[in-house]
PDB file of C-alpha atoms in Angstrom:
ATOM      1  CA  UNK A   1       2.416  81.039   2.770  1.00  0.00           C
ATOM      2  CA  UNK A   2       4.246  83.919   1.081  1.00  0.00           C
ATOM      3  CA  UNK A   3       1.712  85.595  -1.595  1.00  0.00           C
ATOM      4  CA  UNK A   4       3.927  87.685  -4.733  1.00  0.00           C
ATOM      5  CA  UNK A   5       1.797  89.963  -6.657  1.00  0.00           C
ATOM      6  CA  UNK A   6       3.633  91.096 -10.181  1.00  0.00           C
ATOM      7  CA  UNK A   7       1.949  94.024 -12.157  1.00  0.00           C
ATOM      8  CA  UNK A   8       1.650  94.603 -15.143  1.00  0.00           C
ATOM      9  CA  UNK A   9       1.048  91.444 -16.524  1.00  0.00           C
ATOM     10  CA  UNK A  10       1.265  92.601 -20.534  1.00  0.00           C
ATOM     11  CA  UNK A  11       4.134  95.576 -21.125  1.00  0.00           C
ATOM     12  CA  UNK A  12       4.846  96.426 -24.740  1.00  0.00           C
ATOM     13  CA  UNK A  13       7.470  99.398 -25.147  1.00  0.00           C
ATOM     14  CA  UNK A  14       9.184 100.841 -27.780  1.00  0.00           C
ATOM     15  CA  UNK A  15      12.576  99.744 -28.577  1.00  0.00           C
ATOM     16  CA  UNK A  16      15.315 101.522 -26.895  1.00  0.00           C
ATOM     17  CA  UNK A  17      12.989 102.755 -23.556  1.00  0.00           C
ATOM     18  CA  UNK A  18      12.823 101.508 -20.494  1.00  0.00           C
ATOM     19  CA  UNK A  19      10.730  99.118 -19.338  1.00  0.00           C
ATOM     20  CA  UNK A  20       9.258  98.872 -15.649  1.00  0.00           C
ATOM     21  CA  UNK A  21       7.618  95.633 -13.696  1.00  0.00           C
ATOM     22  CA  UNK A  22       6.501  95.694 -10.054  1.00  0.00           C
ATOM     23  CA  UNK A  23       6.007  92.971  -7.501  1.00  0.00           C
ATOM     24  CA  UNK A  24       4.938  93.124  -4.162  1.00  0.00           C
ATOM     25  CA  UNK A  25       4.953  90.397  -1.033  1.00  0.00           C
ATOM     26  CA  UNK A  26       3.413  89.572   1.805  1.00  0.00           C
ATOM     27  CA  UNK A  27       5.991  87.876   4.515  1.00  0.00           C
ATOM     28  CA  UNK A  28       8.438  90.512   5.827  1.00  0.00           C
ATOM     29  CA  UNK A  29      10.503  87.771   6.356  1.00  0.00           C
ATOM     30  CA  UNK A  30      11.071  87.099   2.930  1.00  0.00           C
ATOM     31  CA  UNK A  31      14.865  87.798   2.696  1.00  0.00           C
ATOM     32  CA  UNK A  32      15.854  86.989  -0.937  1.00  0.00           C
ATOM     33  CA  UNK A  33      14.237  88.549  -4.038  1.00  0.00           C
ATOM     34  CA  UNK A  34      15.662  86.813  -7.920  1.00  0.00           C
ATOM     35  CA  UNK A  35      14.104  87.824 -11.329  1.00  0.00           C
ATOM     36  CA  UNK A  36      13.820  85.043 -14.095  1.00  0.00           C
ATOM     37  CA  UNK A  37      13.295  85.530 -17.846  1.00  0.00           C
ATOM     38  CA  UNK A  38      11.764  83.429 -19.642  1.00  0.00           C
ATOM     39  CA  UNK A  39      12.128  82.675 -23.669  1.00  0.00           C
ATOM     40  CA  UNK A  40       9.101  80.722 -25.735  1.00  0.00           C
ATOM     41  CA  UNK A  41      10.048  76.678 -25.300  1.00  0.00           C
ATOM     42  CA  UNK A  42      12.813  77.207 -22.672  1.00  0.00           C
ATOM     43  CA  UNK A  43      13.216  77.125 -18.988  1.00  0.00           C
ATOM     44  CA  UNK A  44      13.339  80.384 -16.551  1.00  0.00           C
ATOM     45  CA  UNK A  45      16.691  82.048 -16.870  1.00  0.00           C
ATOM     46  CA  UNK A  46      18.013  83.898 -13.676  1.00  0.00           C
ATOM     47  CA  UNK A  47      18.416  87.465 -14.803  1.00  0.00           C
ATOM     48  CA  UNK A  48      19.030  89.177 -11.405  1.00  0.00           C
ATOM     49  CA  UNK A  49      18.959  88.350  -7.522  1.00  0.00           C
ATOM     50  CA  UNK A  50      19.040  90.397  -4.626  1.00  0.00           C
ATOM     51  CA  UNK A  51      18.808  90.332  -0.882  1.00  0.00           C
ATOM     52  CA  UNK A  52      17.060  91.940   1.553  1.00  0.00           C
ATOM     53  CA  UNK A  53      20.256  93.653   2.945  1.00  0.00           C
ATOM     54  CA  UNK A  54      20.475  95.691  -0.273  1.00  0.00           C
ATOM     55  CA  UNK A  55      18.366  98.424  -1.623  1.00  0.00           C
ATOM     56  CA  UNK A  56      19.503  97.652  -5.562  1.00  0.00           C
ATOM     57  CA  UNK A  57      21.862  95.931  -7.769  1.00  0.00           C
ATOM     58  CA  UNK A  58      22.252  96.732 -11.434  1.00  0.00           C
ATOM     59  CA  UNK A  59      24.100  94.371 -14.002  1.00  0.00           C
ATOM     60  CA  UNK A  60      24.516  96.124 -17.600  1.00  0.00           C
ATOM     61  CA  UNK A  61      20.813  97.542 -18.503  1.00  0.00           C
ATOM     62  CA  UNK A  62      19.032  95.735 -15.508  1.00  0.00           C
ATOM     63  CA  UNK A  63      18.712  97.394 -12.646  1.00  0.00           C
ATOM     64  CA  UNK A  64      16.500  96.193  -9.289  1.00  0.00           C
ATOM     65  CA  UNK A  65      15.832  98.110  -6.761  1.00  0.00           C
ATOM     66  CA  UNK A  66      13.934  96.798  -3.301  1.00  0.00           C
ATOM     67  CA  UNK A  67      11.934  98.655  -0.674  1.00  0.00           C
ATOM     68  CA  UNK A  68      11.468  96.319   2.752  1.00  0.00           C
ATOM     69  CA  UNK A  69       9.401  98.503   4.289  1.00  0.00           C
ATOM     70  CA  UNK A  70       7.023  98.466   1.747  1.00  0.00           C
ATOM     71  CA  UNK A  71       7.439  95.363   0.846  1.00  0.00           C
ATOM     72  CA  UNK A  72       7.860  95.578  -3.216  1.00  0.00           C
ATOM     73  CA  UNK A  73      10.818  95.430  -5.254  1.00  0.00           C
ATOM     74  CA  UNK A  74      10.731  96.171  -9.236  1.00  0.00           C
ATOM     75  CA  UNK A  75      12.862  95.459 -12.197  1.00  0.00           C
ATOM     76  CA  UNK A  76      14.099  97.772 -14.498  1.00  0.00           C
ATOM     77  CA  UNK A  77      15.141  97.484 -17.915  1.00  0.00           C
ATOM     78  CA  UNK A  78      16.803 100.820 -19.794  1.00  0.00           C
ATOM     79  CA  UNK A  79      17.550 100.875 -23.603  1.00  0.00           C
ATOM     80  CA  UNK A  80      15.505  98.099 -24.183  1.00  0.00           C
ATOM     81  CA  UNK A  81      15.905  95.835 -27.431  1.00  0.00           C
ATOM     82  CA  UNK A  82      14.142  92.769 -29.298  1.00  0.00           C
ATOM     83  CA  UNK A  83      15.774  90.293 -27.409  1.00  0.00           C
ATOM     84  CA  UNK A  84      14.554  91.586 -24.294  1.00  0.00           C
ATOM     85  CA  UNK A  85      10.944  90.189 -25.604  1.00  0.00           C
ATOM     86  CA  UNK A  86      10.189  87.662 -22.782  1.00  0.00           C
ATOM     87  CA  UNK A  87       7.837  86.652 -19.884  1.00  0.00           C
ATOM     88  CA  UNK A  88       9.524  87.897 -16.492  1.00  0.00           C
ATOM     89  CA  UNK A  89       8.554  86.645 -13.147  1.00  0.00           C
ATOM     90  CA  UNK A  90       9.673  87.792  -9.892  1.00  0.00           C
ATOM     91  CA  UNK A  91       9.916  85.456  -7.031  1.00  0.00           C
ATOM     92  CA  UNK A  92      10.956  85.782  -3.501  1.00  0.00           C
ATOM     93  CA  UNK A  93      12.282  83.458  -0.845  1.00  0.00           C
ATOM     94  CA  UNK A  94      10.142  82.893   2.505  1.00  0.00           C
ATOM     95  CA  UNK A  95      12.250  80.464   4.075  1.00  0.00           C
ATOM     96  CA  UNK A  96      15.303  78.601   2.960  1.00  0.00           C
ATOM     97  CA  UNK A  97      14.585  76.263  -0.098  1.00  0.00           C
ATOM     98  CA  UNK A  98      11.248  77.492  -2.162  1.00  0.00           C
ATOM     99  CA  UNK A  99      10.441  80.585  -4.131  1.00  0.00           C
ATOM    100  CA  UNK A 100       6.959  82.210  -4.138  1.00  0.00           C
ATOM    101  CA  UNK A 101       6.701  83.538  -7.656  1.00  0.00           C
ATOM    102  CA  UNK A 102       4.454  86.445  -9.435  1.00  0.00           C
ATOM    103  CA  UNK A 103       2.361  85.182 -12.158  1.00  0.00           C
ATOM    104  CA  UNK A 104       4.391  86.673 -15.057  1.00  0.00           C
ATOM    105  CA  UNK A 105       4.951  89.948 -17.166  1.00  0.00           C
ATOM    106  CA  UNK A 106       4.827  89.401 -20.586  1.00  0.00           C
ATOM    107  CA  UNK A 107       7.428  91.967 -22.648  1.00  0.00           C
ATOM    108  CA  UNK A 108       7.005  92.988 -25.863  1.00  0.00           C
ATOM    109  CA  UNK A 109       9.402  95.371 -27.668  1.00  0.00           C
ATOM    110  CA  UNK A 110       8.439  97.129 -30.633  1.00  0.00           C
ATOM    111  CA  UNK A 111      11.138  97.786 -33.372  1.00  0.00           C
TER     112      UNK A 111
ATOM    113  CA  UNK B   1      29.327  72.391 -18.490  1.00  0.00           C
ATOM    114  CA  UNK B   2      25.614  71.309 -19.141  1.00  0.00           C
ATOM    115  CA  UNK B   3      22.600  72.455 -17.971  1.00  0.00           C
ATOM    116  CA  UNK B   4      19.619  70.949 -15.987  1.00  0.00           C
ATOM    117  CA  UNK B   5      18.269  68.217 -18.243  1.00  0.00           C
ATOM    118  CA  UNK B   6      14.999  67.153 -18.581  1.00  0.00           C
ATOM    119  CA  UNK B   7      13.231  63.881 -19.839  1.00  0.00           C
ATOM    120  CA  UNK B   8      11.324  63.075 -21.907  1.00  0.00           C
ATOM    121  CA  UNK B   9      10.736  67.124 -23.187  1.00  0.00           C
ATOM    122  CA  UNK B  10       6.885  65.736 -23.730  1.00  0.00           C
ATOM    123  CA  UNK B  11       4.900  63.445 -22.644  1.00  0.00           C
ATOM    124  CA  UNK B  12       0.819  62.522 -23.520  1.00  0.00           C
ATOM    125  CA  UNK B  13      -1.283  60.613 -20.408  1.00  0.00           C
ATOM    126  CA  UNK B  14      -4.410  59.701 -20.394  1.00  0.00           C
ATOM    127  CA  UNK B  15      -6.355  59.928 -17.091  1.00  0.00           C
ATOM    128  CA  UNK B  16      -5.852  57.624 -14.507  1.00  0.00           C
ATOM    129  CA  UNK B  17      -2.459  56.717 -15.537  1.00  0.00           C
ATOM    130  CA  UNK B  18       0.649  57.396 -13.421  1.00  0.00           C
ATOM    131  CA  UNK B  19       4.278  59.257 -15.098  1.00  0.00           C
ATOM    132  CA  UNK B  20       7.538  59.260 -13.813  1.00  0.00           C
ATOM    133  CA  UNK B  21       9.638  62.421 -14.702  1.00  0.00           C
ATOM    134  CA  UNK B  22      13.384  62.793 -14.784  1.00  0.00           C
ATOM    135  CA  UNK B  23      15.971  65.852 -13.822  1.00  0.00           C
ATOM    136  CA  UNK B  24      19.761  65.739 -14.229  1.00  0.00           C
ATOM    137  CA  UNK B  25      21.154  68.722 -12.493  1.00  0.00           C
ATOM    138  CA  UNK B  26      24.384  70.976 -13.291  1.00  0.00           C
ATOM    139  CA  UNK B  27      27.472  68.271 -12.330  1.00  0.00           C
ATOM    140  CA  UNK B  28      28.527  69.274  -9.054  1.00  0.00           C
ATOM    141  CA  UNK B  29      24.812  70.812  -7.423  1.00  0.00           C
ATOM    142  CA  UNK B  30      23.153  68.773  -4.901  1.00  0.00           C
ATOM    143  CA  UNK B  31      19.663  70.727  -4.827  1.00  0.00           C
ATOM    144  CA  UNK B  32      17.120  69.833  -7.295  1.00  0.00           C
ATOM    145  CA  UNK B  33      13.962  71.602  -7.009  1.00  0.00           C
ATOM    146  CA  UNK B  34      10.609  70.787  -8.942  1.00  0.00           C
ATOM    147  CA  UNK B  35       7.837  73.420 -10.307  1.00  0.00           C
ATOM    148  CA  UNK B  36       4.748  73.333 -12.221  1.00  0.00           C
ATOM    149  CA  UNK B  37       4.092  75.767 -14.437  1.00  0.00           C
ATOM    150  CA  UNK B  38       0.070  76.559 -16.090  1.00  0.00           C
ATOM    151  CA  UNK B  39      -1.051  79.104 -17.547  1.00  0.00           C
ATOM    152  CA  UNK B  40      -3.351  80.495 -14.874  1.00  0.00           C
ATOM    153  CA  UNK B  41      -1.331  79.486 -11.827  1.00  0.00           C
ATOM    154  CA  UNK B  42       2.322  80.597 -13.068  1.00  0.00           C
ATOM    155  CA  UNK B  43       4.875  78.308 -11.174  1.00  0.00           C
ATOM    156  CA  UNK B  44       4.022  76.480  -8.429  1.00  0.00           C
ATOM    157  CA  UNK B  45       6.558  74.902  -5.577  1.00  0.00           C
ATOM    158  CA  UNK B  46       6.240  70.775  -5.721  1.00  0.00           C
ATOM    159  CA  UNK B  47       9.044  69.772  -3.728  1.00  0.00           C
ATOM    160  CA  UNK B  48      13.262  70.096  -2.735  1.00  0.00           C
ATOM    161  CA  UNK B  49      16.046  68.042  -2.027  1.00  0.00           C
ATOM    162  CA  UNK B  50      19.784  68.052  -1.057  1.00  0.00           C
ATOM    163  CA  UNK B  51      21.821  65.019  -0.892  1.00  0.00           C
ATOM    164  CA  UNK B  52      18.701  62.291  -1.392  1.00  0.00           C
ATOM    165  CA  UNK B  53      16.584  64.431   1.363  1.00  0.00           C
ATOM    166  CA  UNK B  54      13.349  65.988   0.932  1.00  0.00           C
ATOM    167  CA  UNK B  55      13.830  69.412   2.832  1.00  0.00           C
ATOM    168  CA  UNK B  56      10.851  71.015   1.559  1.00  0.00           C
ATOM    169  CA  UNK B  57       7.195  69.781  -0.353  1.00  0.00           C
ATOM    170  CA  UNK B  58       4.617  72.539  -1.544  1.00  0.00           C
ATOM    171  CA  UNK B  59       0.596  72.230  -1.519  1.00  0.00           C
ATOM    172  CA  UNK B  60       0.315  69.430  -3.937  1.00  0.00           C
ATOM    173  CA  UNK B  61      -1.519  66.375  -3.342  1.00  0.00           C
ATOM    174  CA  UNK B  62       0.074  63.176  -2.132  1.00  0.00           C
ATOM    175  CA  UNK B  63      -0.326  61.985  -5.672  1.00  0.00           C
ATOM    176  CA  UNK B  64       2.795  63.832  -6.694  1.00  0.00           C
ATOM    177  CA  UNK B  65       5.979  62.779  -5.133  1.00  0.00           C
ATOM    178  CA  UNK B  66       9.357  62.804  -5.868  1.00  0.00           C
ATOM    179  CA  UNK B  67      13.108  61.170  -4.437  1.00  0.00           C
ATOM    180  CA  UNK B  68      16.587  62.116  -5.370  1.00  0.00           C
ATOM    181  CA  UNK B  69      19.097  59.548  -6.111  1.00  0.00           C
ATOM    182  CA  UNK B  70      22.898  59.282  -4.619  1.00  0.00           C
ATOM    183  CA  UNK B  71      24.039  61.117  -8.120  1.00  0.00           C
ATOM    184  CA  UNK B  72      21.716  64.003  -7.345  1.00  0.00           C
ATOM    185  CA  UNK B  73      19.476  62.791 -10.531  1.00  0.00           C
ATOM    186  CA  UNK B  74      15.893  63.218  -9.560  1.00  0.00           C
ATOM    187  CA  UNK B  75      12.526  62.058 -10.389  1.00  0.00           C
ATOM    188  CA  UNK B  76       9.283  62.497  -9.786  1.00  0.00           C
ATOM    189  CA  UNK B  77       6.029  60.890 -10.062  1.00  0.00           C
ATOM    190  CA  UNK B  78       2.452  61.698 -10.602  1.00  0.00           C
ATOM    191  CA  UNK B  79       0.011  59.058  -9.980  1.00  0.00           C
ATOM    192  CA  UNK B  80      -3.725  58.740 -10.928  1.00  0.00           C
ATOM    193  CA  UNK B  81      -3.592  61.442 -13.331  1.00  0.00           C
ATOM    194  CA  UNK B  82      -6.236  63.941 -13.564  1.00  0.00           C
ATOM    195  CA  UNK B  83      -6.996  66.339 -16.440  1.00  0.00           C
ATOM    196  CA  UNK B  84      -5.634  69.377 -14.339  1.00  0.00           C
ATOM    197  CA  UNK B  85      -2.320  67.907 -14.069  1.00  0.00           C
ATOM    198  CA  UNK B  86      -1.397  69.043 -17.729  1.00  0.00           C
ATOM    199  CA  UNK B  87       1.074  71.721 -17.294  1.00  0.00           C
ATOM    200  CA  UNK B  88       4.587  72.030 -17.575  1.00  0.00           C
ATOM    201  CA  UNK B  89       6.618  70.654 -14.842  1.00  0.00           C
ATOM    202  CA  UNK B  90      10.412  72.336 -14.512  1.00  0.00           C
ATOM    203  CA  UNK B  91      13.362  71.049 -11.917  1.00  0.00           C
ATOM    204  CA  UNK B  92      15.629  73.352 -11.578  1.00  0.00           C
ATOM    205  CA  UNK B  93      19.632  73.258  -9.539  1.00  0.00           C
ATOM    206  CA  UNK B  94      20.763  75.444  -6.997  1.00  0.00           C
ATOM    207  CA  UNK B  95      24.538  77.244  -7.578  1.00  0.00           C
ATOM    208  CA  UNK B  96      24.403  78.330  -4.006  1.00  0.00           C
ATOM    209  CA  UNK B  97      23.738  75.726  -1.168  1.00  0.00           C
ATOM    210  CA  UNK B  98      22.276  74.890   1.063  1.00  0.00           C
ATOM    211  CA  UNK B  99      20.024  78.194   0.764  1.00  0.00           C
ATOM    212  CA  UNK B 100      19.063  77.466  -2.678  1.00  0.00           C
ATOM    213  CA  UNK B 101      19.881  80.468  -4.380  1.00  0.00           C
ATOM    214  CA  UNK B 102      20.264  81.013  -8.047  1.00  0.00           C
ATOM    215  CA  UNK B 103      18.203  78.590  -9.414  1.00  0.00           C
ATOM    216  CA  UNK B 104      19.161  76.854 -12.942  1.00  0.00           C
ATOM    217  CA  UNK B 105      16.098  75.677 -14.663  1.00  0.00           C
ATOM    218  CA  UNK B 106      15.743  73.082 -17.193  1.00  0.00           C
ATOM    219  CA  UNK B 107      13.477  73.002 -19.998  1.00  0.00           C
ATOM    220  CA  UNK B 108      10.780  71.517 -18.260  1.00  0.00           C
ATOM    221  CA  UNK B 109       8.546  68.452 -19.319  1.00  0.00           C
ATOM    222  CA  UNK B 110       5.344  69.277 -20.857  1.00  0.00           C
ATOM    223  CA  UNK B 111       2.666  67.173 -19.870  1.00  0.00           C
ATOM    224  CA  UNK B 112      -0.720  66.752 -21.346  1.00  0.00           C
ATOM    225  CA  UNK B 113      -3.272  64.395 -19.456  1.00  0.00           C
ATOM    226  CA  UNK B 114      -6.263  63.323 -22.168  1.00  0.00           C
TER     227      UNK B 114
END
């Protein structure tokens, strides 16, 4: 099955820099790449998605940018704030209806 | 609109015992999906289904199983419950169908098996 490998898995930053987490795959096949955020007590949020036939997608201060051919993909966060104090977990889609996910980045942001 | 809801938010086994789990999904989706979430494993697949179908069912043993209903409410059930089934088990709804994109997640159940 498809194996996701997230790194780091502790990132504390100052408030207001940018913040960088990397995952890699295994299946080339994988074709679908989302990034959830999770709060203490809730469930996963969706953050960001993107598919294989794009190299990056930014919304506001997130930014993702995917590589196929090495298989890894990575999340960016600029201008980062308290809020953005979280665990993140990448995930990517082997075949149509499960995600593989990374075991989790946990963000701290210093004020 | 609501979210994914989740019942009961906790619940305390003892070993041996079997649970039943419930999801609601967003009105309107017809995937639910099911994780489990520890500590040391992050989240795990269980199983998926669209429109009362199973289309998809991880590594787990056949002590965990799961059906969908004709309102897309799911449950699912672990029987003979072993210490290493505490975790927190999630069921999320797909936006996007029938290739499950954009997962909504509930708050998950938190189970603890004594």
């Amino acid at each position: 099955g498809e194996n996701v490998e997230q790194h780091p898995s502790t990132l504390s930053v100052q408030e207001g820099d940018s913040a960088v987490i990397k995952c890699t795959y295994s299946d080339s096949a994988s074709n679908y790449f989302p990034w959830y955020k999770q709060e203490l007590g809730k469930g996963p949020q969706l953050i960001i998605d993107i598919r294989s036939n794009v190299g990056e997608k930014k919304d506001q201060r997130i930014a993702v940018t995917l590589n196929k051919t090495a298989k890894h993909f990575s999340l960016h966060i600029t201008e980062t704030q308290p809020e953005d104090s979280a665990v993140y977990f990448c995930a990517s889609r082997f075949n149509d209806y499960k995600l593989s996910f990374g075991a989790g980045t946990t963000v701290t942001v210093r004020a | 609109k609501a979210g994914v809801t989740q019942t009961p938010r906790y619940l305390i086994k003892t070993r041996g015992q079997q649970v039943t789990l419930s999801c609601s999904p967003i009105s309107g989706h017809r995937s639910v999906s099911w994780y489990q979430q520890t500590p040391g494993q992050g989240l795990q697949f269980l199983f998926e289904y669209f429109s009362e179908t199973q289309r998809n069912k991880g590594n787990f043993p056949g002590r965990f199983s799961g059906r969908q209903f004709s309102n897309s409410r799911s449950e699912m059930n672990v029987s003979t419950l072993e210490l290493g089934d505490s975790a927190l088990y999630l069921c999320a709804s797909s936006l996007r169908e029938p290739t499950n994109e954009k997962l909504f997640f509930g708050s998950g159940t938190q189970l603890s098996v004594l």
